[in-house]
Structure formats: structure tokens, C-alpha cells
Amino acid sequence: MPKLVVGNWKMHGLREHASHLARAIAEGVRSIEGNVQTIICPPFTQLAGVHDIIDASGPTGQFFLGAQDCHTTASGPFTGDISATMLADLGTKYVILGHSERRQAHGETSQIVCKKVQAAEAAGLIPIVCVGETLAERREGRTASVLAAQIESSLTDRFTGVLAYEPVWAIGSGIIPPREELERTAALIVGLLQSHLKADDIRVPILYGGSVTASQAPSILSIGALDGVLVGSASLEAEGFLDIIRVAASFSSPPLIQTGSFRS
């Protein structure tokens, strides 16, 4: 399985900046050897332009376009919303769902996230579903129960996407969990996924997100249960983001034929 490096640009980037950043990343990705896949997720307004840049970078099979959200239905009277079918029509391959900023600022429940997962899968997109505990929940020792509830309610029974563990308290803080804690949590998530999916043959890639930088990436990516990283602010500067991709490439394994869920 390849390592995955996902860049979430959030609400940043006008056309000129987005084009310059996407071109710089595309140029850098072409020179990186290793079994690593890069996904960049710009704002909706930049998807078409960034897609053209990725498409023009050549058929490497290692560089993909992602979006940051989608609606629960394919079409309808939902002013201001974007459907998964619209994203697919633009050449989008991945979509981030259930990010804590959506859960908190927009009141998205895990049940809503699950409906979005269904819509994304129906449109042929690969959902990247985010889960994670708040600082208060961590201090109360409820990380395991919070993650269990989010996984149980956010994912379909035959989920074939990607799961991103993003502790809410780490996002934008510059702090990541201690390595031992992250190893325990990653192992916990593996067990929760196996229990939820009730199938040993399904392999869901697990990412870590939350203040990921190039200097922290080696420690994160050396954890065996983690398949990559979801990068926020560090993905807005090309060279720093490419450094993270290089680290991921150094931890990647040679391509193998997979029987699990990951789709390239």
C-alpha cells in the first residue's frame, strides 16, 4: 500500500496563488521516487484550475485532486452546496468528510457524515473521513469511546475509503500526541475498524492529521499502523509540503497487488 500525503488548503488561495502552488507541487512530485500518493484539496473555487494543472503534469498515477466537503444528495434545491457528482465531474478523486471544523462550526453529526460518505461512494469518490477527540474528552480519558462512536456512526458497513485521525486539540496548535500515545491510538483505530467492518479482508488506510510538519513527519510515518498524513497549514507552502512527501516516500514500500479496499 502506498503512503498517502493529503494537503487540506481549507479556505485559503485565490486563483494566482492556487495555480502557483499547484504547479510547484506538481513539479516537485515528478522528481520524488517512492510509493507515495499526493492529494491536494483546494477550495471549491480552485478545483477546476488545479485539476487542469494536475492533469497537465502527466499520468504519473501519484498525484490527485481532492475536495473538502460534499452534500448528502446528488442534486436538489440546496443553495450554496456542492454535490459529490459535481466534484466527480470536475475530475476530483477524493473528498474530505467530517473534519472537526465542519463538525463544530456547521453542526455536522456523524450521521450526516455517513450520508455524505454514501453520496461520495455513489459518485465514485474516495472519502477521507476525519475522527478525533477534543482536549476535554482526552483529559477525561474518553478518547477510545469517542473514536468508537464516531467510527461506528460515520462509516458505512462496507466503507472503502480512508480514515484520518485528527485529535481536535492538536489542529493548529503545533503540538502532536507523544509517539507512544499515537501508537496506542493507531492500534485502537485498527481494532475499531475491524470490529465495525466485520471483515478481515478490508484494509482502510489510516492517516494522522493535526499540526503535521516536515520535522515531525518522520516520527509519525514510522508508526506501522499509519499509512500517511493529512496536512493543513504546512500544505500551503510548496517546499515544506514536498519535504513531507519526500519523508513519506522514504517510508513507503514497493508497490504490491492489493486485495483490500484502497483504490488508486
PDB file of C-alpha atoms in Angstrom, residues 129 131 147-148 150-152 155-157 159-164 185-200 202-207 225 227 261:
ATOM      1  CA  VAL A 129     -13.319  10.642   6.913  1.00  0.00           C
ATOM      2  CA  VAL A 131     -12.372  11.475  13.511  1.00  0.00           C
ATOM      3  CA  LEU A 147     -13.432   7.357  18.435  1.00  0.00           C
ATOM      4  CA  ALA A 148     -15.557   4.221  18.672  1.00  0.00           C
ATOM      5  CA  GLN A 150     -17.509   8.347  15.540  1.00  0.00           C
ATOM      6  CA  ILE A 151     -16.296   5.332  13.555  1.00  0.00           C
ATOM      7  CA  GLU A 152     -19.493   3.380  14.218  1.00  0.00           C
ATOM      8  CA  LEU A 155     -18.684   4.940   8.291  1.00  0.00           C
ATOM      9  CA  THR A 156     -20.802   2.614   6.199  1.00  0.00           C
ATOM     10  CA  ASP A 157     -20.628  -1.116   6.905  1.00  0.00           C
ATOM     11  CA  PHE A 159     -16.510   1.516   3.925  1.00  0.00           C
ATOM     12  CA  THR A 160     -13.812   1.576   1.253  1.00  0.00           C
ATOM     13  CA  GLY A 161     -12.250   4.960   1.864  1.00  0.00           C
ATOM     14  CA  VAL A 162      -9.582   6.460   4.090  1.00  0.00           C
ATOM     15  CA  LEU A 163      -9.774   7.301   7.801  1.00  0.00           C
ATOM     16  CA  ALA A 164      -7.930  10.324   9.184  1.00  0.00           C
ATOM     17  CA  THR A 185      -4.395   5.263  19.361  1.00  0.00           C
ATOM     18  CA  ALA A 186      -3.474   3.989  15.890  1.00  0.00           C
ATOM     19  CA  ALA A 187      -3.670   0.403  17.128  1.00  0.00           C
ATOM     20  CA  LEU A 188      -7.011   1.178  18.776  1.00  0.00           C
ATOM     21  CA  ILE A 189      -8.362   2.552  15.484  1.00  0.00           C
ATOM     22  CA  VAL A 190      -7.247  -0.577  13.612  1.00  0.00           C
ATOM     23  CA  GLY A 191      -9.233  -2.687  16.065  1.00  0.00           C
ATOM     24  CA  LEU A 192     -12.279  -0.419  15.884  1.00  0.00           C
ATOM     25  CA  LEU A 193     -12.265  -0.562  12.088  1.00  0.00           C
ATOM     26  CA  GLN A 194     -12.019  -4.349  12.065  1.00  0.00           C
ATOM     27  CA  SER A 195     -14.906  -4.573  14.516  1.00  0.00           C
ATOM     28  CA  HIS A 196     -17.079  -2.106  12.595  1.00  0.00           C
ATOM     29  CA  LEU A 197     -16.439  -3.526   9.143  1.00  0.00           C
ATOM     30  CA  LYS A 198     -16.678  -7.134  10.361  1.00  0.00           C
ATOM     31  CA  ALA A 199     -14.265  -8.247   7.652  1.00  0.00           C
ATOM     32  CA  ASP A 200     -10.565  -9.010   7.784  1.00  0.00           C
ATOM     33  CA  ILE A 202     -10.891  -4.804   4.072  1.00  0.00           C
ATOM     34  CA  ARG A 203      -7.850  -2.585   4.541  1.00  0.00           C
ATOM     35  CA  VAL A 204      -8.683   1.032   5.348  1.00  0.00           C
ATOM     36  CA  PRO A 205      -5.675   3.358   5.167  1.00  0.00           C
ATOM     37  CA  ILE A 206      -5.240   5.373   8.379  1.00  0.00           C
ATOM     38  CA  LEU A 207      -3.788   8.878   8.311  1.00  0.00           C
ATOM     39  CA  ALA A 225      -0.296   1.309  11.633  1.00  0.00           C
ATOM     40  CA  ASP A 227      -0.437   4.948   6.160  1.00  0.00           C
ATOM     41  CA  SER A 261     -10.166  -1.507  -0.133  1.00  0.00           C
TER      42      SER A 261
END
